[in-house]
Amino acid sequence: MKFSIHTYGCQMNVRDSDAVAAMLIHAGYQQAVTEDDADLIIVNSCSVRGKAEDKALGKLGLLCATKRERPDRKIGVMGCMAQRLGEKIFTKVPLLDFSVGTRRCAAIPKLVARVLNGEKNIFEISDVEAQPDVPDSHNESGHCAFVTILLGCNRRCAYCIVPDVRGPELSRPAREILAEITELASQGIREVTLLGQSVMNYGLRNQVWEKDDPASTGGYHEPFTRLLEAVAAIPGICRIRFTSGHPSGCTDELVRAMSTLPQICHHLHLPFQAGSNRILKLMRRGYTREMYLDAINRLRTAMPDFSLTTDVIVGFPGESESDFEETRSLMEVANFDNAFIFKYSPRPGTPAAEMDDDVTEAEKMRRNQVLLADQDIRGQRNNEALIDTVQEVLVDGPSLRNTERWSGRTPGNKIAVFTPTATLRPGTLARIRIVRAAPQTLYGEILD
Ligand code: 5AD
Ligand code: SF4
C-alpha cells in the first residue's frame, strides 16, 4: 500500500502533511515515489482564498475520476477546507473516501484502516475548540524541520478564515516542544522553524512553562523568548526561525533574544497587509502604519543585517487609490526583501465578507502587478547591496534548475546558488562570497 500527500497552503499544512506521512510509515504504509504510483492519495487543503479552495476541489475531482481505472484507489482530504466544509464536502466530491479536520490529523492512520475495510465517506471533523492531538512524528528529509508550537489564532482579522478553521489559540507545553526538537537534532536536523499563526503569542493564553522547568539563564521572562533561548541551547541546532510574526510581538525582549542568541536567524516574516491606517483599522489588524514601522526600526537598529519579508493584501473592501498608494509607499519605506502579494478574496463568515467587495478584479490585478514590479526592483537593489559580502549558508544540495550548482539559504532566508567543492555536504554551514544578484536569488563563490 503506497500513499502520496498533495499539500496546498502554508507551512502549517506542510508540517501537518509531514506528520501524517511519518504516522502512515509507522503504521506500515510506504511513501509512493510519484502520485501515479499511489494507492492512497491525501489532499491537504487550504481555505485562505477562494482560489485555494477551487484548486483543492479541482484536484480532488481529478483524483476521484482516476478511480474509474483504479477502483481500489482511496482518496482523502485534510486541512482547512476539510474543516470548513464538514460533511458538505461529500456532496461536492461524492467519491471521496474520508475527510479529516485540522485538529484531528493524528486520526488519519485509523481512518485509512477503516477505509481499507470498505467504509466510505467517513469523516472526523471535531469542533475547532476541541483539544487537538498534536503529532510529534517527523519524516523530513534534509536538515530543516518545522515544529508547531502554537495552534489556531485569536486575532480575528476581518478578512481571515483561519480562526474558523484552525480554532482558538493553543500553545503546546514547552517541554513537549523541547523534547521534539532534541529528538530532531539527534537525527541530524540543523535548522528548526517554529510555527504558529501568531507565533509570538506563544504562551500568552495558556501556561506552557512548569514551575520546576529550569529558569532562563539570560533573564528572559516572556514565554516565547524563554522558548527561543531553550531551543538555542539544544546541541546540534544551529539555526532557529519562527513564523509568522505580528508587530505587537516585537517586544524589547524579542529584539534582545534575536540579536544576542547566535542561533536565531536575523530574519522575520512580518505581514503588514495594508499601508493605510484606515484600511488597517477596517481589517482589525490591531496596529497602525507607525506602530509597524516602529517595530521594524527597533529590529533593524539592533540587527543591521536584518532581513524582512511580508504579506500584503490588495483590494480590501473600500481600498481607494490613495489607500493603495499608502501601501505602496510603506513597502518602500519598510524596504522589504521579499513580499507575497494577495488579491483580496471574501471568505464566508468573516466580518469583511459582509462588506462590499467593491474593488474590481481588474483593479486588484493592476494593484498586484504594480506592487510586484516595485518589489522586483527593491529585491534586486537589496540583493545587489550584498555583492562582495560574505554570507553563511546552510547547504541544501543540488539546485532544482541546474544540478551542477548547489543552493543553500542565508540567515536572511535568501536562496544562494554556488558551485560546490568536492567535499561539501548538504546540511553543513558554508561561507560564500556573493558575486551576483537577482531579485530573489544570490550567486556566490564558496570560501570554505
Ligand atoms: N484574501 C486575500 N488574502 C488573504 N490572506 C488571508 N486572508 C485573505 C483573504 N481573505 C493573506 C494574508 C495572509 C496570507 C497568508 O494570506 O496576507 O498573511
Ligand atoms: Fe491556508 Fe491559512 Fe489554513 Fe494555512 S492556515 S492552510 S494559509 S487557510
Coordinates of C-alpha atoms and ligand atoms in Angstrom, one line a residue:
M1 CA 0.0 0.0 0.0
K2 CA 1.6 3.2 -1.2
F3 CA 0.5 6.7 -0.3
S4 CA 1.1 10.2 -1.5
I5 CA 0.1 13.6 0.1
H6 CA -0.5 16.7 -2.0
T7 CA -0.2 19.8 0.1
Y8 CA -1.7 23.3 -0.5
G9 CA -1.3 26.3 1.7
C10 CA 1.1 27.5 4.3
Q11 CA 3.9 25.9 6.3
M12 CA 1.4 24.8 8.9
N13 CA 0.0 22.5 6.3
V14 CA 3.4 21.4 5.2
R15 CA 4.1 20.4 8.8
D16 CA 0.8 18.5 9.2
S17 CA 1.4 16.6 5.9
D18 CA 4.9 15.7 7.2
A19 CA 3.5 14.4 10.5
V20 CA 0.8 12.4 8.6
A21 CA 3.4 10.8 6.3
A22 CA 5.5 9.8 9.4
M23 CA 2.5 8.3 11.1
L24 CA 1.5 6.3 7.9
I25 CA 5.0 5.0 7.5
H26 CA 4.9 4.0 11.2
A27 CA 1.7 2.1 10.5
G28 CA 3.4 0.1 7.7
Y29 CA 2.5 2.0 4.6
Q30 CA 5.0 3.1 2.0
Q31 CA 5.6 6.5 0.5
A32 CA 5.0 6.4 -3.2
V33 CA 7.7 7.9 -5.4
T34 CA 5.1 9.5 -7.8
E35 CA 1.4 10.2 -7.3
D36 CA 0.6 7.9 -10.2
D37 CA 2.1 5.1 -8.2
A38 CA 0.0 5.7 -5.1
D39 CA -2.9 3.6 -3.8
L40 CA -3.9 6.3 -1.3
I41 CA -3.8 10.0 -2.0
I42 CA -4.5 12.6 0.6
V43 CA -5.0 16.3 -0.4
N44 CA -4.1 18.7 2.4
S45 CA -6.3 21.7 1.6
C46 CA -6.2 25.4 2.3
S47 CA -9.1 27.9 2.6
V48 CA -7.3 31.2 2.8
R49 CA -8.7 32.4 -0.5
G50 CA -11.5 31.2 -2.8
K51 CA -8.9 30.2 -5.4
A52 CA -7.1 27.9 -2.9
E53 CA -10.3 26.0 -2.3
D54 CA -11.1 25.8 -6.0
K55 CA -7.7 24.2 -6.6
A56 CA -8.1 21.6 -3.9
L57 CA -11.6 20.8 -5.1
G58 CA -10.4 20.5 -8.7
K59 CA -7.6 18.3 -7.7
L60 CA -9.9 16.0 -5.6
G61 CA -12.3 15.8 -8.6
L62 CA -9.5 14.7 -10.9
L63 CA -8.2 12.2 -8.4
C64 CA -11.6 10.7 -7.8
A65 CA -12.1 10.4 -11.6
T66 CA -9.0 8.1 -11.7
K67 CA -11.0 5.6 -9.6
R68 CA -12.7 4.6 -12.8
E69 CA -9.5 2.9 -13.9
R70 CA -8.3 2.2 -10.4
P71 CA -11.4 1.3 -8.3
D72 CA -9.2 0.3 -5.3
R73 CA -7.6 3.7 -5.1
K74 CA -8.5 5.6 -1.9
I75 CA -8.8 9.4 -1.8
G76 CA -8.9 11.5 1.4
V77 CA -8.8 15.2 2.3
M78 CA -7.5 17.0 5.3
G79 CA -6.7 20.6 6.3
C80 CA -8.5 23.9 6.4
M81 CA -11.1 23.3 3.6
A82 CA -12.0 19.9 5.0
Q83 CA -12.6 21.6 8.3
R84 CA -14.7 24.4 6.8
L85 CA -16.9 22.3 4.6
G86 CA -17.5 19.5 7.0
E87 CA -19.9 16.8 5.7
K88 CA -20.8 19.1 2.8
I89 CA -17.6 18.0 1.1
F90 CA -19.2 14.7 0.1
T91 CA -21.8 16.4 -1.9
K92 CA -19.1 18.3 -3.8
V93 CA -16.8 15.2 -4.2
P94 CA -19.1 12.1 -3.8
L95 CA -16.3 9.5 -4.4
L96 CA -14.2 10.9 -1.6
D97 CA -13.3 8.2 1.0
F98 CA -12.5 10.3 4.0
S99 CA -12.3 13.9 5.3
V100 CA -10.3 15.0 8.4
G101 CA -10.4 18.3 10.2
T102 CA -7.4 20.5 11.3
R103 CA -7.3 19.2 14.9
R104 CA -7.7 15.6 14.1
C105 CA -4.8 14.6 11.7
A106 CA -3.5 12.1 14.3
A107 CA -6.6 10.1 13.5
I108 CA -5.7 9.5 9.9
P109 CA -4.0 6.1 10.2
K110 CA -7.1 4.8 11.9
L111 CA -9.4 6.3 9.2
V112 CA -7.3 4.8 6.5
A113 CA -7.6 1.4 8.1
R114 CA -11.4 1.8 8.2
V115 CA -11.5 2.9 4.5
L116 CA -9.5 -0.2 3.6
N117 CA -12.1 -2.2 5.4
G118 CA -14.7 -0.9 2.9
E119 CA -16.2 2.1 4.7
K120 CA -16.9 5.1 2.5
N121 CA -17.4 8.8 3.0
I122 CA -16.2 8.8 6.6
F123 CA -15.2 12.0 8.3
E124 CA -13.7 13.1 11.6
I125 CA -14.1 16.8 12.0
S126 CA -14.5 17.9 15.5
D127 CA -15.3 21.3 16.7
V128 CA -12.3 23.5 16.3
E129 CA -12.5 24.2 20.0
A130 CA -11.7 20.6 20.7
Q131 CA -8.5 19.6 22.4
P132 CA -6.2 18.6 19.5
D133 CA -3.9 15.7 19.2
V134 CA -0.6 17.2 18.1
P135 CA 1.5 14.5 16.5
D136 CA 5.2 14.9 17.1
S137 CA 6.4 12.5 14.5
H138 CA 8.6 13.7 11.6
N139 CA 9.5 12.5 8.2
E140 CA 11.5 15.5 6.8
S141 CA 14.4 14.6 4.5
G142 CA 17.2 17.1 4.7
H143 CA 18.3 19.2 7.6
C144 CA 15.4 21.6 8.3
A145 CA 12.2 20.8 10.2
F146 CA 9.1 22.6 11.1
V147 CA 7.8 22.4 14.6
T148 CA 4.3 23.6 15.5
I149 CA 4.4 25.5 18.8
L150 CA 1.1 27.3 18.7
L151 CA -2.2 26.2 17.1
G152 CA -5.1 28.3 16.0
C153 CA -5.5 32.1 16.2
N154 CA -7.5 34.5 18.3
R155 CA -6.8 37.6 16.3
R156 CA -9.9 37.7 14.1
C157 CA -8.6 40.0 11.4
A158 CA -11.7 40.9 9.4
Y159 CA -10.7 39.1 6.2
C160 CA -9.3 35.9 7.6
I161 CA -10.9 32.4 7.8
V162 CA -8.1 30.9 9.9
P163 CA -9.7 31.3 13.4
D164 CA -12.8 29.5 12.0
V165 CA -10.8 26.6 10.5
R166 CA -7.9 26.3 13.0
G167 CA -9.7 27.3 16.1
P168 CA -8.6 29.4 19.1
E169 CA -5.0 29.9 20.1
L170 CA -3.5 27.0 22.0
S171 CA 0.2 26.8 22.9
R172 CA 2.0 23.5 23.3
P173 CA 3.8 22.8 26.6
A174 CA 7.5 23.9 26.3
R175 CA 8.7 20.5 27.5
E176 CA 6.9 18.8 24.7
I177 CA 8.4 21.1 22.1
L178 CA 11.9 20.9 23.5
A179 CA 11.8 17.1 23.6
E180 CA 10.6 17.0 20.0
I181 CA 13.5 19.3 18.9
T182 CA 16.1 17.4 20.9
E183 CA 15.0 14.3 19.1
L184 CA 15.1 16.0 15.7
A185 CA 18.6 17.3 16.5
S186 CA 19.8 13.8 17.3
Q187 CA 18.6 12.7 13.9
G188 CA 20.7 15.4 12.1
I189 CA 18.2 18.3 11.9
R190 CA 20.2 21.6 12.0
E191 CA 17.5 24.2 11.4
V192 CA 14.1 24.4 13.0
T193 CA 11.3 26.8 12.1
L194 CA 8.8 27.3 15.0
L195 CA 5.3 27.6 13.6
G196 CA 2.2 29.4 14.8
Q197 CA -0.3 31.7 13.1
S198 CA 0.7 34.4 15.5
V199 CA 3.8 32.7 16.8
M200 CA 5.0 35.5 19.2
N201 CA 1.8 34.9 21.2
Y202 CA 3.3 31.7 22.4
G203 CA 2.3 31.0 26.0
L204 CA 0.2 34.1 26.4
R205 CA -3.2 32.4 26.6
N206 CA -2.3 29.1 28.4
Q207 CA 0.5 28.1 30.6
V208 CA 3.5 26.5 28.8
W209 CA 6.2 26.5 31.4
E210 CA 6.0 24.4 34.6
K211 CA 7.2 25.6 38.0
D212 CA 10.1 23.2 38.0
D213 CA 11.3 23.9 34.5
P214 CA 14.8 25.4 34.5
A215 CA 14.8 29.2 34.8
S216 CA 16.1 31.4 31.9
T217 CA 19.8 32.0 32.1
G218 CA 19.6 35.2 30.1
G219 CA 16.9 36.7 32.2
Y220 CA 14.0 36.2 29.7
H221 CA 10.5 36.5 31.2
E222 CA 8.3 36.2 28.2
P223 CA 7.2 32.6 27.3
F224 CA 8.3 32.9 23.7
T225 CA 11.7 34.4 24.3
R226 CA 12.3 31.8 27.0
L227 CA 11.4 29.1 24.5
L228 CA 13.8 30.6 21.9
E229 CA 16.6 30.6 24.5
A230 CA 15.9 26.9 25.4
V231 CA 15.8 25.8 21.8
A232 CA 19.1 27.6 21.1
A233 CA 20.6 25.6 24.0
I234 CA 19.9 22.3 22.2
P235 CA 23.1 20.8 20.9
G236 CA 23.1 20.4 17.1
I237 CA 20.5 23.1 16.4
C238 CA 22.5 25.8 14.6
R239 CA 19.6 27.9 13.1
I240 CA 16.2 28.9 14.5
R241 CA 13.5 30.6 12.6
F242 CA 9.9 31.3 13.5
T243 CA 6.8 32.4 11.6
S244 CA 4.5 34.3 11.3
G245 CA 5.0 37.5 13.3
H246 CA 2.8 40.4 14.4
P247 CA 4.2 43.8 15.3
S248 CA 2.7 43.5 18.8
G249 CA 5.0 40.6 19.4
C250 CA 8.2 42.6 18.6
T251 CA 8.9 43.3 22.2
D252 CA 12.3 44.6 23.6
E253 CA 12.9 41.1 24.9
L254 CA 12.3 39.6 21.5
V255 CA 14.7 42.1 19.9
R256 CA 17.3 41.2 22.6
A257 CA 16.8 37.5 22.1
M258 CA 17.1 37.8 18.3
S259 CA 20.2 40.0 18.4
T260 CA 22.1 38.1 21.1
L261 CA 21.3 34.4 20.6
P262 CA 23.6 33.4 17.7
Q263 CA 21.4 30.6 16.5
I264 CA 18.4 32.8 15.7
C265 CA 18.4 34.0 12.1
H266 CA 18.1 37.7 11.6
H267 CA 15.0 37.4 9.5
L268 CA 11.4 37.9 10.2
H269 CA 8.3 37.3 8.1
L270 CA 6.1 40.1 9.4
P271 CA 2.9 40.5 7.4
F272 CA 1.7 44.2 7.2
Q273 CA -1.3 43.6 4.9
A274 CA -2.0 47.3 4.2
G275 CA -0.3 50.6 4.4
S276 CA -3.2 52.9 5.2
N277 CA -4.4 53.3 8.8
R278 CA -8.0 53.5 7.6
I279 CA -7.7 50.1 5.9
L280 CA -5.7 48.6 8.8
K281 CA -8.5 49.6 11.1
L282 CA -11.2 48.0 8.9
M283 CA -9.0 44.9 8.7
R284 CA -8.9 44.9 12.6
R285 CA -5.1 44.3 12.5
G286 CA -4.5 46.0 15.9
Y287 CA -1.7 48.3 14.8
T288 CA -1.1 51.4 12.7
R289 CA 1.4 52.1 10.0
E290 CA 3.5 54.0 12.5
M291 CA 3.5 51.1 15.0
Y292 CA 4.6 48.7 12.2
L293 CA 7.4 51.0 11.2
D294 CA 8.5 51.4 14.8
A295 CA 8.7 47.6 15.3
I296 CA 10.9 47.1 12.3
N297 CA 13.1 50.1 13.2
R298 CA 13.8 48.6 16.6
L299 CA 14.7 45.3 14.9
R300 CA 16.9 46.9 12.3
T301 CA 18.7 49.1 14.9
A302 CA 19.7 46.0 16.9
M303 CA 20.5 44.0 13.8
P304 CA 21.9 45.9 10.8
D305 CA 21.9 42.7 8.7
F306 CA 18.2 42.1 9.4
S307 CA 16.1 40.8 6.5
L308 CA 12.4 41.4 6.4
T309 CA 9.6 39.7 4.3
T310 CA 5.9 40.3 4.4
D311 CA 2.4 39.6 3.2
V312 CA 0.2 42.3 1.6
I313 CA -3.5 42.3 0.5
V314 CA -4.7 44.5 -2.3
G315 CA -8.3 45.4 -3.0
F316 CA -9.7 45.0 0.5
P317 CA -13.3 46.4 0.6
G318 CA -13.2 50.2 0.3
E319 CA -9.5 50.4 -0.6
S320 CA -9.2 53.6 -2.6
E321 CA -6.4 54.6 -4.9
S322 CA -4.9 56.8 -2.2
D323 CA -5.1 53.9 0.4
F324 CA -3.3 51.7 -2.2
E325 CA -0.6 54.4 -2.7
E326 CA 0.0 54.3 1.1
T327 CA 0.6 50.5 0.8
R328 CA 3.0 51.2 -2.0
S329 CA 4.9 53.8 0.0
L330 CA 5.0 51.7 3.1
M331 CA 6.6 48.9 1.1
E332 CA 9.3 51.3 0.0
V333 CA 9.9 52.8 3.5
A334 CA 10.0 49.3 5.1
N335 CA 12.3 48.2 2.3
F336 CA 11.2 44.6 2.2
D337 CA 13.5 41.8 1.0
N338 CA 10.5 39.8 -0.3
A339 CA 6.8 40.2 -0.3
F340 CA 3.8 37.9 -1.0
I341 CA 1.1 39.9 -2.6
F342 CA -2.5 38.7 -2.5
K343 CA -5.7 39.9 -4.1
Y344 CA -8.5 40.2 -1.5
S345 CA -10.9 37.3 -1.6
P346 CA -14.1 37.3 0.5
R347 CA -14.3 34.3 2.9
P348 CA -17.7 33.1 4.1
G349 CA -18.5 34.0 7.7
T350 CA -15.7 36.6 8.1
P351 CA -16.6 40.2 9.0
A352 CA -15.2 41.5 5.8
A353 CA -17.5 39.2 3.8
E354 CA -20.3 41.5 5.0
M355 CA -18.6 44.5 3.4
D356 CA -19.0 45.4 -0.3
D357 CA -16.2 43.7 -2.3
D358 CA -16.0 46.9 -4.4
V359 CA -12.6 46.9 -5.9
T360 CA -12.9 45.2 -9.3
E361 CA -11.0 42.1 -10.2
A362 CA -9.1 44.1 -13.0
E363 CA -8.1 46.8 -10.4
K364 CA -7.0 44.2 -7.9
M365 CA -4.9 42.7 -10.7
R366 CA -3.4 46.1 -11.6
R367 CA -2.5 46.9 -7.9
N368 CA -1.0 43.4 -7.6
Q369 CA 1.2 44.0 -10.7
V370 CA 2.3 47.4 -9.5
L371 CA 3.5 46.0 -6.2
L372 CA 5.2 43.1 -7.8
A373 CA 7.1 45.3 -10.2
D374 CA 8.1 47.6 -7.3
Q375 CA 9.2 44.7 -5.2
D376 CA 11.3 43.3 -8.1
I377 CA 13.3 46.5 -8.3
R378 CA 13.6 46.6 -4.5
G379 CA 14.6 42.9 -4.3
Q380 CA 17.3 43.5 -6.9
R381 CA 18.6 46.6 -5.1
N382 CA 18.7 44.9 -1.7
N383 CA 20.4 41.8 -3.1
E384 CA 22.9 43.9 -5.1
A385 CA 23.9 45.6 -1.8
L386 CA 25.0 42.1 -0.7
I387 CA 27.6 41.7 -3.5
D388 CA 31.1 41.3 -2.1
T389 CA 29.7 40.4 1.4
V390 CA 30.4 37.0 2.9
Q391 CA 27.2 35.1 3.8
E392 CA 26.9 31.9 5.8
V393 CA 24.6 29.4 4.0
L394 CA 23.1 26.2 5.3
V395 CA 23.8 23.9 2.3
D396 CA 20.7 22.2 0.8
G397 CA 22.3 20.4 -2.1
P398 CA 21.9 20.4 -5.9
S399 CA 19.7 23.3 -7.0
L400 CA 16.5 22.4 -8.8
R401 CA 17.3 24.2 -12.0
N402 CA 20.9 23.2 -12.6
T403 CA 22.1 20.2 -10.6
E404 CA 25.8 21.1 -11.1
R405 CA 25.2 24.1 -8.9
W406 CA 24.1 23.8 -5.3
S407 CA 21.9 26.0 -3.3
G408 CA 21.5 27.0 0.3
R409 CA 19.8 29.6 2.4
T410 CA 21.4 32.6 4.1
P411 CA 20.3 33.6 7.6
G412 CA 18.1 36.2 5.8
N413 CA 16.3 33.3 4.2
K414 CA 17.6 34.2 0.7
I415 CA 18.4 31.4 -1.7
A416 CA 22.1 31.4 -2.7
V417 CA 23.4 29.4 -5.6
F418 CA 27.1 28.4 -5.9
T419 CA 29.4 25.7 -7.3
P420 CA 30.2 23.1 -4.6
T421 CA 33.6 22.0 -3.6
A422 CA 34.3 18.2 -3.8
T423 CA 34.0 17.7 -0.1
L424 CA 30.9 19.8 0.5
R425 CA 28.0 18.0 2.2
P426 CA 24.3 19.0 2.4
G427 CA 23.4 20.1 6.0
T428 CA 26.7 21.9 6.6
L429 CA 27.2 25.6 7.1
A430 CA 29.5 27.1 4.5
R431 CA 30.7 30.7 3.8
I432 CA 30.2 32.1 0.4
R433 CA 31.2 35.5 -1.1
I434 CA 28.3 37.0 -3.1
V435 CA 29.3 37.8 -6.7
R436 CA 26.0 38.4 -8.5
A437 CA 22.4 39.2 -7.5
A438 CA 18.9 38.7 -8.9
P439 CA 15.6 39.9 -7.2
Q440 CA 15.1 36.6 -5.4
T441 CA 18.4 34.8 -5.7
L442 CA 22.1 35.4 -4.7
Y443 CA 25.0 33.9 -6.6
G444 CA 28.2 33.2 -4.7
E445 CA 31.6 31.6 -4.6
I446 CA 32.4 29.2 -1.8
L447 CA 35.1 30.3 0.6
D448 CA 35.5 27.2 2.8
Ligands
5AD1 N1 -8.0 37.4 0.8 C1 -6.7 37.5 0.4 N2 -5.6 37.3 1.1 C2 -5.8 36.8 2.3 N3 -4.9 36.4 3.2 C3 -5.5 36.0 4.3 N4 -6.8 36.1 4.1 C4 -7.0 36.6 2.9 C5 -8.2 36.9 2.1 N5 -9.4 36.7 2.6 C6 -3.4 36.6 3.0 C7 -2.8 37.4 4.1 C8 -2.1 36.4 5.0 C9 -1.7 35.4 3.9 C10 -1.3 34.0 4.5 O1 -2.8 35.3 3.1 O2 -1.8 38.3 3.5 O3 -0.9 36.9 5.7
SF4_2 FE1 -4.3 28.1 4.2 FE2 -4.5 29.6 6.4 FE3 -5.1 27.0 6.5 FE4 -2.5 27.8 6.2 S1 -3.8 28.2 8.0 S2 -3.6 26.2 5.1 S3 -2.8 29.6 4.8 S4 -6.2 28.6 5.4

